[in-house]
Coordinates of C-alpha atoms and ligand atoms in Angstrom, one line a residue:
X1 CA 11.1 -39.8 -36.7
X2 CA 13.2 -36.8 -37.6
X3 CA 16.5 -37.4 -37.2
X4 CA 18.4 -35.4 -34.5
X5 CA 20.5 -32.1 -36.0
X6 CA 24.3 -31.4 -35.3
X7 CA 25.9 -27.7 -35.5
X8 CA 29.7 -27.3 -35.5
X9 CA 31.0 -23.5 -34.7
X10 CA 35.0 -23.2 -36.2
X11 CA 37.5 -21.3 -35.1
X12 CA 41.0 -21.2 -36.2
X13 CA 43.1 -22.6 -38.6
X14 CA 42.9 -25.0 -42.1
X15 CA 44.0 -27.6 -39.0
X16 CA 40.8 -27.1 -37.3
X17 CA 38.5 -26.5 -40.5
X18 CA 39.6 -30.2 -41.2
X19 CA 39.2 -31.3 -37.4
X20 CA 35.6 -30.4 -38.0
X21 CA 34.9 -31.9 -41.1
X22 CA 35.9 -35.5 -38.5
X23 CA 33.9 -34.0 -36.5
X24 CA 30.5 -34.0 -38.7
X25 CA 31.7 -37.7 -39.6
X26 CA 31.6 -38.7 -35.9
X27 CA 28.5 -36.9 -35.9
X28 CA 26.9 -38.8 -39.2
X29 CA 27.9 -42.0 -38.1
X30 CA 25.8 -41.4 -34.6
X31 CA 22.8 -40.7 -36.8
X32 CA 22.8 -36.7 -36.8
X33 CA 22.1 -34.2 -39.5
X34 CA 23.7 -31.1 -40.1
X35 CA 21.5 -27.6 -39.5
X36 CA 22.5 -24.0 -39.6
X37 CA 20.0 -23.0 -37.1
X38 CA 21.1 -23.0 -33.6
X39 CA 17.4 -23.5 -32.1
X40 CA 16.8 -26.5 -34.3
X41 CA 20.2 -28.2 -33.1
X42 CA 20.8 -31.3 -30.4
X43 CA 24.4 -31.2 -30.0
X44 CA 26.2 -27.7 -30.7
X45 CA 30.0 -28.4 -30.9
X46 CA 32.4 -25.0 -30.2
X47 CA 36.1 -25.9 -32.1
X48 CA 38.2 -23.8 -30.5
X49 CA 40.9 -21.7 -31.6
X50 CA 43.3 -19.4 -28.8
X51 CA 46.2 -18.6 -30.9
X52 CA 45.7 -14.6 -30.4
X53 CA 43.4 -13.3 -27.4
X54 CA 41.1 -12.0 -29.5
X55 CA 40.1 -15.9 -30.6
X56 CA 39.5 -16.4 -27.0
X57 CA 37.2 -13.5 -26.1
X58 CA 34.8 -14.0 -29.6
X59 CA 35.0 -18.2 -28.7
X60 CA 33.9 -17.0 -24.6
X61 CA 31.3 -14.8 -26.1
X62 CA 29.6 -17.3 -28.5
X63 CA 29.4 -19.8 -25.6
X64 CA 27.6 -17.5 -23.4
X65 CA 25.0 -17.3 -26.1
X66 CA 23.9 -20.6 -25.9
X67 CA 22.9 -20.3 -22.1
X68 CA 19.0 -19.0 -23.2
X69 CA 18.8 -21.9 -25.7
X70 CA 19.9 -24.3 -22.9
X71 CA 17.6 -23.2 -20.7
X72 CA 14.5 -23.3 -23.3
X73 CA 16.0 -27.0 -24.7
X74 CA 17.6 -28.9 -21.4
X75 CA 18.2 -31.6 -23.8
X76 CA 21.1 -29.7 -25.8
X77 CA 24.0 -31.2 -25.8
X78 CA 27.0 -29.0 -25.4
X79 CA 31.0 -29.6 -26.3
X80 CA 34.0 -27.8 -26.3
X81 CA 37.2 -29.3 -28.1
X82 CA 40.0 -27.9 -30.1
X83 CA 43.0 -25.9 -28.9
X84 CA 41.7 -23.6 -26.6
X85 CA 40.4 -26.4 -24.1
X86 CA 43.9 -27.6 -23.8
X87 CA 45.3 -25.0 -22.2
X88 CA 46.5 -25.4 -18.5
X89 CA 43.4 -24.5 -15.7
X90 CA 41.3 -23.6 -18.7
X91 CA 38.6 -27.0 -18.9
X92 CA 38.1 -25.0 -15.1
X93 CA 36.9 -22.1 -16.4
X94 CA 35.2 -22.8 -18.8
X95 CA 33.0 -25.2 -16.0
X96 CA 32.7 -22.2 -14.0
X97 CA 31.6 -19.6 -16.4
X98 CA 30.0 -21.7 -18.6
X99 CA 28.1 -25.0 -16.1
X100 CA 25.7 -26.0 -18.7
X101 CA 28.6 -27.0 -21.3
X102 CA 28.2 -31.4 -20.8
X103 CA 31.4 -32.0 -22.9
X104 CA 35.1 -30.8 -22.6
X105 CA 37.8 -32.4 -24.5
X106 CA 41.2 -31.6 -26.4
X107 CA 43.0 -31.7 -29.0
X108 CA 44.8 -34.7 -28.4
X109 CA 41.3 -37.1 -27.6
X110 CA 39.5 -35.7 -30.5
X111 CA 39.0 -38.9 -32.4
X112 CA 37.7 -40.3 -29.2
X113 CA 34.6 -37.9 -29.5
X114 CA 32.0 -40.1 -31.0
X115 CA 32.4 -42.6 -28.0
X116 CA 31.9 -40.0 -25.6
X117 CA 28.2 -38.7 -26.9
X118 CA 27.2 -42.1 -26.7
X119 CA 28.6 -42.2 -23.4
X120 CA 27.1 -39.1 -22.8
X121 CA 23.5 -40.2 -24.1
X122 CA 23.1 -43.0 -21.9
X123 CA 24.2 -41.4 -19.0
X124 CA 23.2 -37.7 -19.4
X125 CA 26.7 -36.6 -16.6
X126 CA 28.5 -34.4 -17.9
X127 CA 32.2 -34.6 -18.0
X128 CA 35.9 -33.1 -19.0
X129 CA 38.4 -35.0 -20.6
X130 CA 41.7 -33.5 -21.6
X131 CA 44.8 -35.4 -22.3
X132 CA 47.8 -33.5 -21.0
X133 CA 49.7 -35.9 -23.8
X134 CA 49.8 -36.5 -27.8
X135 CA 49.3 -40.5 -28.3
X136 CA 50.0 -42.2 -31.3
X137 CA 48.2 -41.1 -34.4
X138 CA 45.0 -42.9 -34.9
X139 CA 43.8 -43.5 -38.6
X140 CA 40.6 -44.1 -40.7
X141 CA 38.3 -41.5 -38.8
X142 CA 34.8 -41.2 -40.4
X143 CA 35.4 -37.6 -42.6
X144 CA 32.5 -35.6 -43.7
X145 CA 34.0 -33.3 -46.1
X146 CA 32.4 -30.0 -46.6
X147 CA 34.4 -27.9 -48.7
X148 CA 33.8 -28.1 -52.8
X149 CA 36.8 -28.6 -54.9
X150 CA 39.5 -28.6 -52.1
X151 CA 40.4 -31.5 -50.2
X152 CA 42.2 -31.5 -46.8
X153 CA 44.9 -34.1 -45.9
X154 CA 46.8 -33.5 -42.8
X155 CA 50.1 -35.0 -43.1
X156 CA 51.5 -34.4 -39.4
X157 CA 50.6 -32.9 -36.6
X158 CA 52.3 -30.7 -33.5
X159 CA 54.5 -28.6 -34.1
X160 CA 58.4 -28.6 -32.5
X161 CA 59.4 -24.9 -33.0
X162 CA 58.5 -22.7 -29.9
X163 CA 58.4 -19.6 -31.4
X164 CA 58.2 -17.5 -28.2
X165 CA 55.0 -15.8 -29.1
X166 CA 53.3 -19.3 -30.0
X167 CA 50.9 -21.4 -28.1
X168 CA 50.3 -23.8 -30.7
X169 CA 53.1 -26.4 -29.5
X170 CA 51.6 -26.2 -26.2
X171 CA 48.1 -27.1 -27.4
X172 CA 48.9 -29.6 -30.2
X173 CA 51.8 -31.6 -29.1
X174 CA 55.2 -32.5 -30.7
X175 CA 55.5 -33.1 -34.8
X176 CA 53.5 -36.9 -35.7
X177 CA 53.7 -37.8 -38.9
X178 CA 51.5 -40.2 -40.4
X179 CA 52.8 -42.9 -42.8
X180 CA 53.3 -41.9 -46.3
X181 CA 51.4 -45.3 -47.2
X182 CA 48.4 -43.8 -45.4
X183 CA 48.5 -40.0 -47.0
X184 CA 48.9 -42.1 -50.4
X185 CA 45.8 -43.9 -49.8
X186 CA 44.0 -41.0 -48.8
X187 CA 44.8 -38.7 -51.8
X188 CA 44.4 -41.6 -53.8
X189 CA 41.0 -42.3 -52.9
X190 CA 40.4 -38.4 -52.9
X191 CA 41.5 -38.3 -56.4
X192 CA 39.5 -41.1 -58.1
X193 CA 36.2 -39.8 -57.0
X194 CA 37.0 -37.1 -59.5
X195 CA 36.0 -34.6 -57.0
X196 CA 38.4 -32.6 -55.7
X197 CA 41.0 -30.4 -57.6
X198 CA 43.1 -29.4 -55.2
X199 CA 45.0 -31.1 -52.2
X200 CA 46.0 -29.3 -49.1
X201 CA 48.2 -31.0 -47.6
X202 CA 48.5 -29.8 -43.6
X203 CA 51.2 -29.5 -41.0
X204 CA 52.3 -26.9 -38.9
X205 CA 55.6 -27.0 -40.7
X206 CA 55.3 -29.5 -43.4
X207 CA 58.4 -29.2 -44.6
X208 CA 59.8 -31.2 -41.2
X209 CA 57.9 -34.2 -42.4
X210 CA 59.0 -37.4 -42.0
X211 CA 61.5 -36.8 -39.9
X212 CA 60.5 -37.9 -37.0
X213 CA 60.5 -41.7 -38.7
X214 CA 64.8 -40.9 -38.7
X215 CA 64.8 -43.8 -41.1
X216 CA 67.2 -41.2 -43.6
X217 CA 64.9 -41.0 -46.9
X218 CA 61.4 -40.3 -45.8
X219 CA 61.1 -36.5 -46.1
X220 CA 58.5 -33.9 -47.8
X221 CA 60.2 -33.8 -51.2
X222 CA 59.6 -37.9 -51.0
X223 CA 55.9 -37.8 -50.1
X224 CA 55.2 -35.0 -52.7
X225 CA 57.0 -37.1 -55.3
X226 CA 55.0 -40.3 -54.3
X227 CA 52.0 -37.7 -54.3
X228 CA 52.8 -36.8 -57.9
X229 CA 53.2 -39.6 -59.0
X230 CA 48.8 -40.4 -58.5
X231 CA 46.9 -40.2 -62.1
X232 CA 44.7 -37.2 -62.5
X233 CA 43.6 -33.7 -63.0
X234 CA 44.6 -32.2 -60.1
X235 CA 46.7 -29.6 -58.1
X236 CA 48.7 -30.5 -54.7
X237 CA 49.0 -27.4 -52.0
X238 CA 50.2 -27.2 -48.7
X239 CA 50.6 -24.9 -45.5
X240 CA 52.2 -24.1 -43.7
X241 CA 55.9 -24.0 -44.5
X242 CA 58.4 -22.7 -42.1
X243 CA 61.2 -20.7 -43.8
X244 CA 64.1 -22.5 -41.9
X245 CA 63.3 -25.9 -43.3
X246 CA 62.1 -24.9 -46.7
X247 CA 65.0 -26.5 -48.9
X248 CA 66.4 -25.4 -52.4
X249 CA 65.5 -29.4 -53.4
X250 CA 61.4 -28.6 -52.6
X251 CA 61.6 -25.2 -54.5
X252 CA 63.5 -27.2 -57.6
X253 CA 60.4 -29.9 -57.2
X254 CA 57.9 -27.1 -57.3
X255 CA 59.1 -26.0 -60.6
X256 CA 59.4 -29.1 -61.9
X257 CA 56.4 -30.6 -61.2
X258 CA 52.9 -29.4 -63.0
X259 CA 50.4 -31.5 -60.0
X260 CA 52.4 -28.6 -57.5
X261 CA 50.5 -25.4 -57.2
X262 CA 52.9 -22.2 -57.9
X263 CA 51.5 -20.6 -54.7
X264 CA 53.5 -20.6 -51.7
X265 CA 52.7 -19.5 -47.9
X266 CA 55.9 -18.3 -46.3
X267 CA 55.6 -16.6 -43.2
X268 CA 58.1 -14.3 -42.1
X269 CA 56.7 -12.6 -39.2
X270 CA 59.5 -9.9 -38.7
X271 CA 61.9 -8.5 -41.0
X272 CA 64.4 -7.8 -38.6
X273 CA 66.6 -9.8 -37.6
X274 CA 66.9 -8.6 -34.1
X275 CA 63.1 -9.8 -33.9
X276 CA 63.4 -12.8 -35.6
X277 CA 66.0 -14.0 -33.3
X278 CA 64.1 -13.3 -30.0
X279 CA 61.2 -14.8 -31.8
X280 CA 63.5 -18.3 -31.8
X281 CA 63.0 -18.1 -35.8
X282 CA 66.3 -19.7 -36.5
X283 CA 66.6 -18.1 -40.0
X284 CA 68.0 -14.3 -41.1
X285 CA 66.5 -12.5 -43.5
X286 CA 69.5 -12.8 -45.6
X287 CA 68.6 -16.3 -45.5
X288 CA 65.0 -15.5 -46.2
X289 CA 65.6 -13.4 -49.5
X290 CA 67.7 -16.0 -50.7
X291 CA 65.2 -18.8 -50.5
X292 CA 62.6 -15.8 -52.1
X293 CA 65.1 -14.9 -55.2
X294 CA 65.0 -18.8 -55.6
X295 CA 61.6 -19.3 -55.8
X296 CA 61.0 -16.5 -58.3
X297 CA 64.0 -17.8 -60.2
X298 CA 63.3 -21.0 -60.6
X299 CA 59.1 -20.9 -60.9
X300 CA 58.9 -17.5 -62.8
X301 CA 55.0 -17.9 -62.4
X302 CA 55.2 -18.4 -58.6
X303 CA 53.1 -15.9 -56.0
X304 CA 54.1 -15.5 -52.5
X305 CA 51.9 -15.0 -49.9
X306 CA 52.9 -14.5 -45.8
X307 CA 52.4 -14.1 -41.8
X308 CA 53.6 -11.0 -40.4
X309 CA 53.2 -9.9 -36.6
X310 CA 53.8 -6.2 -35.3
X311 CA 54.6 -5.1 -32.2
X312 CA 56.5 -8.1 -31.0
X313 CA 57.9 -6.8 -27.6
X314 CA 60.6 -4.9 -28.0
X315 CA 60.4 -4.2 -31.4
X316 CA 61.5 -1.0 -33.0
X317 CA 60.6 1.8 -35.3
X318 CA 63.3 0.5 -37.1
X319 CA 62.4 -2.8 -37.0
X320 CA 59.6 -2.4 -38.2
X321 CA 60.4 -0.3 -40.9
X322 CA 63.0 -3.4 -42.3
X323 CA 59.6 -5.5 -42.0
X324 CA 58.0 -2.8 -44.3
X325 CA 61.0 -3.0 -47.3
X326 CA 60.5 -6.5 -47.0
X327 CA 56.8 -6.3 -48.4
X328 CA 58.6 -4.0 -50.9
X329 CA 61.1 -6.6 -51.8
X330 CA 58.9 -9.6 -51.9
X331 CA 56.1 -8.1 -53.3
X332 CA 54.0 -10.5 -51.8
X333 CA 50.2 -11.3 -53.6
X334 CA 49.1 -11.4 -50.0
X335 CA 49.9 -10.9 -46.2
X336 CA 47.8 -12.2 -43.0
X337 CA 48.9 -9.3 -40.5
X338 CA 48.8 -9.8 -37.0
X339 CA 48.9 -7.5 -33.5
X340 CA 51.0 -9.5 -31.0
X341 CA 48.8 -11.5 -28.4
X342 CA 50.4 -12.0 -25.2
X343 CA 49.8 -15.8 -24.9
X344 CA 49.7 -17.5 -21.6
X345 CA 52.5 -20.3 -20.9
X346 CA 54.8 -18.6 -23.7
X347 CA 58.5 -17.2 -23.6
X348 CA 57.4 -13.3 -24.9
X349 CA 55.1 -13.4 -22.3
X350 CA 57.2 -12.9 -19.8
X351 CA 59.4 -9.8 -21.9
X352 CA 59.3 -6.6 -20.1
X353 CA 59.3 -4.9 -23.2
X354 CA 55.6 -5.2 -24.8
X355 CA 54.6 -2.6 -27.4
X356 CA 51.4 0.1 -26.3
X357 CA 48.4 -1.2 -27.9
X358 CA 48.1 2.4 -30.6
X359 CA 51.9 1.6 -31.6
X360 CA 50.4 -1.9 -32.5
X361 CA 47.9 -0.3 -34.6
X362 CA 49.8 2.6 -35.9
X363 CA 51.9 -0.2 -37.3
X364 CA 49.1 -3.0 -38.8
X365 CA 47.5 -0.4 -40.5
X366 CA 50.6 1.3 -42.1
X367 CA 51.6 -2.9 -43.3
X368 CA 48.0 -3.3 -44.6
X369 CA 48.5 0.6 -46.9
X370 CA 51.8 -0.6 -48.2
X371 CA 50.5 -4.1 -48.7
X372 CA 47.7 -2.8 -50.4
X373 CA 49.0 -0.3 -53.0
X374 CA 51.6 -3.9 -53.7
X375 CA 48.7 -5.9 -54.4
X376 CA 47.0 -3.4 -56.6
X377 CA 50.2 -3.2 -58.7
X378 CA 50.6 -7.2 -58.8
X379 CA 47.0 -7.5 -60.4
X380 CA 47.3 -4.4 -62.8
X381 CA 50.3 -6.6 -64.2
X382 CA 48.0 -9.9 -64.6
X383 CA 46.4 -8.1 -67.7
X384 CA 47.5 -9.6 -70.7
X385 CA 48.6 -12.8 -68.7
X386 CA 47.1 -16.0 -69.2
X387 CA 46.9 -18.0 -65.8
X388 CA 45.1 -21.4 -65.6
X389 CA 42.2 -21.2 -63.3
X390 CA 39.6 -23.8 -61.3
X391 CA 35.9 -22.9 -62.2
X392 CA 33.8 -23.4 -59.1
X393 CA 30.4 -21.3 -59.6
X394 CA 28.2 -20.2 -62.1
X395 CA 25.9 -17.5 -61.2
X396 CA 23.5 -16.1 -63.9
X397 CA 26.1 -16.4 -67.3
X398 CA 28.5 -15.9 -65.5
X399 CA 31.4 -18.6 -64.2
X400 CA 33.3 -17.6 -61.1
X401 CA 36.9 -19.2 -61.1
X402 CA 40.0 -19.2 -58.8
X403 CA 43.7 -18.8 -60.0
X404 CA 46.4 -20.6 -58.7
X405 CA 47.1 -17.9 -56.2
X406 CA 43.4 -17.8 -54.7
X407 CA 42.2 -14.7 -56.7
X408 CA 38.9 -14.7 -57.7
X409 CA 38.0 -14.1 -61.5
X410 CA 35.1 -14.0 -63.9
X411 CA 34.3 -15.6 -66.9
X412 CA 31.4 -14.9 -69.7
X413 CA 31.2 -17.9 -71.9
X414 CA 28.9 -20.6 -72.5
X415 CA 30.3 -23.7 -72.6
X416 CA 32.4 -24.1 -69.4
X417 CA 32.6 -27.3 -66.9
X418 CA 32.7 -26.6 -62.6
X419 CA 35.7 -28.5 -61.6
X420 CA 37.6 -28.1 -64.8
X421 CA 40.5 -26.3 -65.2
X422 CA 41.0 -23.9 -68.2
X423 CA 43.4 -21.4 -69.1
X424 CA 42.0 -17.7 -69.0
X425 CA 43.3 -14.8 -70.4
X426 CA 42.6 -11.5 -67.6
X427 CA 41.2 -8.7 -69.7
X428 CA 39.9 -6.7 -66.9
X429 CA 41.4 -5.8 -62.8
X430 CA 38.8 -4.6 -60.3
X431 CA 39.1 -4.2 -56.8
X432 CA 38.4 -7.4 -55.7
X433 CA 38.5 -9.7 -58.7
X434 CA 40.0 -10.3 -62.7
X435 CA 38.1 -10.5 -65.4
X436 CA 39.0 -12.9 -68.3
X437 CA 38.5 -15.1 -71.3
X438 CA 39.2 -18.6 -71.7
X439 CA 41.8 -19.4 -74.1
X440 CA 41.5 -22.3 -76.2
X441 CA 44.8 -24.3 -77.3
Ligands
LIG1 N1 52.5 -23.1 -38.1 C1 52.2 -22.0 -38.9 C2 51.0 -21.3 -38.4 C3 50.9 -20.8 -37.0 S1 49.6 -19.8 -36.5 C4 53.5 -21.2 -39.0 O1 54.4 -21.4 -38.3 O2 53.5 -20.4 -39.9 C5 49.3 -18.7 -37.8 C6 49.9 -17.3 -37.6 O3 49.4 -16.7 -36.4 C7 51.4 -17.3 -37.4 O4 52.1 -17.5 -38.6 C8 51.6 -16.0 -36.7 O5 51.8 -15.0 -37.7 C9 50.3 -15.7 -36.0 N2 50.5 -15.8 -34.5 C10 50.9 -16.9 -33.8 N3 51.0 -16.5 -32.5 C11 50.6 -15.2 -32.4 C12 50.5 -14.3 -31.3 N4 50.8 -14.7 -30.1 N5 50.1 -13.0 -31.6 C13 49.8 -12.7 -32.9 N6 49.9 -13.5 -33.9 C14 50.3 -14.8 -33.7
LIG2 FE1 53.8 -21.6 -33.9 FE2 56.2 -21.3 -34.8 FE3 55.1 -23.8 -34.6 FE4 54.3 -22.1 -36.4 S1 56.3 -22.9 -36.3 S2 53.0 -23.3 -35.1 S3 54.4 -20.1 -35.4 S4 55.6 -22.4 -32.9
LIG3 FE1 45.0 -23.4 -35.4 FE2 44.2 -21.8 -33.6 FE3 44.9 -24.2 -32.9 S1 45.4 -21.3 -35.4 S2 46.4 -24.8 -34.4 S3 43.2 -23.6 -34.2 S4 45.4 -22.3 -31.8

């Protein structure tokens, strides 16, 4: 007999990327197989993301799709999970729009998921189950990893910082950590198959690790020490970092360190601090720069990439334009740009001052023309560099490599391994992409 098919829809984050790759191990160990085709599928799983409304509407609109198939295969089995689900009054609405969905949970029962389908299976009710609460964190899930060289480890969860435009604390609890015995282990493991290159390490704010234990020595600069310390070709990232919390000790153990990757996330969001402050940031951008100057002072090779929002309510022209001197003084090798969401349950919600929807454009698209011209000046400068670089595809005689930073170069040679890494000298910049030649020392 064929075996029955499984198709996972992300939305979202790295957090939820990962989530799903349980998710297909769950899946696996129930006897399913992956397909890309919806019609072919038994169980269609929606991982939801609502950080921004617009998450929301594309999620609500994918899930409306699936009511034809439902109605041509009554044996589809639906669910919903992820953050969007764990919302208050929202498992409602999506029974009322959406009856044929036969599985609701959140974020906080996710590991819980394989039981359900088999509850499901021999019962055939459908059912909503989400737990207002975070329990303890539950280890050794099933993961069916689906990305090539890159590895996923989360290292906590939740996330204690209310920023007032924010809705992840509300849908992923308060900061877990898990045990630096267990993250070990995983990396370990991840490590000596001699398959993946690079480690992402996840948190919402990584750098608040370990201190939830309050045992006075576990912290993130300890786990990425005991992290460097595992034998093997291989690179350790992580994401996301919140400035406030980033210490001058991790930047020093960045540049000291050759496992740590020189390319950091750092998101801003404003560059005022009027905005940052209503925001509940806790950090100026005096405080901001400094920790910037470091980090190109200390790791000379280090790029910067960030999270910027416009049109926070009340924020003005002026504002704005010390957001736009920041990109200027960073010069950040990338930045994720966002139009505030009103987010339901959150502080900024309830500000009188929200910002017309065409300011909020006039000002994303003014960020992305001065980001732009910053980025095309940042690669002109690669050539003549040498930067060491992941190969991960050959197409034709050509091998397609990544950088540190995540840019995207090409290589002509013959006699190159995928999964190595090799230092490249960039001849060429084009739009997109470098062009280089490997050097050999
Ligand atoms: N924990 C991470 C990531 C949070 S979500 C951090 O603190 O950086 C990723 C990004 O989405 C945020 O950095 C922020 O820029 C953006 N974001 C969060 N809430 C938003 C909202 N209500 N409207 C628009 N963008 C938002
Ligand atoms: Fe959201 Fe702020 Fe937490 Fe990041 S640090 S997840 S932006 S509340
Ligand atoms: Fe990530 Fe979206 Fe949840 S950004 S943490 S999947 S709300």
């Amino acid at each position: 007999m064929e075996s029955k098919k499984y198709l996972i829809e992300t939305f979202g984050c790295q957090m939820n990327i990962h989530d799903s790759e349980k998710i297909a191990g769950m899946l696996r160990n129930l006897g399913y197989n992956e397909t890309q085709e919806k019609s072919c599928a038994d169980i269609i799983i929606f991982n939801t993301c609502c950080i921004r409304e617009s998450a929301e509407l594309k999620i609500m609109a994918k899930i409306g799709d699936i009511k034809a198939l439902k109605k041509a295969n009554k044996n589809l089995l639906v669910v919903v999970c992820g953050c969007m689900t764990q919302q208050k009054g929202m498992p409602e609405t999506l029974k009322t729009k959406f009856p044929f969905i036969n599985i609701i949970i959140g974020t906080h029962n996710l590991e819980e998921l394989e039981e359900y389908i088999k509850k499901y299976e021999q019962t055939h009710k459908s059912f909503s189950d989400v737990w207002e609460k975070e329990k303890e964190i539950k280890e050794h899930t099933s993961v069916y990893r689906t990305s090539k060289f890159n590895a996923w480890v989360n290292i906590m969860y939740g996330c204690n910082n209310f920023c007032t435009y924010c809705i992840v604390p509300y849908v992923r609890g308060r900061e877990r950590s898990r045990k630096l015995e267990d993250i070990k282990a995983e990396v370990q493991d991840l490590v000596s198959s001699n398959k993946y290159k690079t480690i992402t390490l996840l948190g919402q704010n990584v750098n608040s690790y370990g201190l939830d234990f309050k045992d006075g020595k576990t912290n993130f600069v300890t786990l990425l020490k005991e992290l460097s310390k595992i034998e093997g070709d291989f690179k350790i990232k992580f994401m996301t970092s919140h400035p406030k919390d980033f210490s001058f000790e991790l930047v020093d153990f960045i540049a000291s360190c050759d496992k740590m990757s020189k390319s950091i996330h750092l998101p801003v969001q404003s560059g005022s601090n009027n905005i940052l402050k209503i925001m509940n940031r806790h950090y100026t951008i005096e405080h901001y720069k400094e920790l910037v100057d470091r980090i190109y002072d200390k790791i000379p090779d280090a790029t910067i990439t960030t999270d910027i929002i416009v049109g926070f309510p009340g924020e003005t022209d002026e504002d704005f334009i010390e957001t736009c001197k920041l990109l200027e003084y960073v010069k950040y090798s990338g930045v994720f740009g966002f139009v505030y969401s009103k987010r339901r349950g959150t502080p900024a919600e309830k500000f009188d001052n929200q910002i017309p929807i065409n300011i909020k454009r006039e000002r994303i698209t003014k960020l992305f023309e001065i980001q732009h011209a910053i980025v095309k000046t940042n690669s002109e400068q690669l050539i003549g560099k040498t930067l060491e670089v992941l190969i991960e595809d050959k197409i034709k005689n050509v091998f397609i490599g990544k950088t540190d930073a995540g840019k995207t170069i090409k290589i002509k040679n013959e006699n190159l391994e995928l999964g190595n890494f090799y230092k490249v000298k960039i001849s060429k910049v084009l739009t997109n992409e470098l062009v280089g030649e490997v050097i050999i020392d």
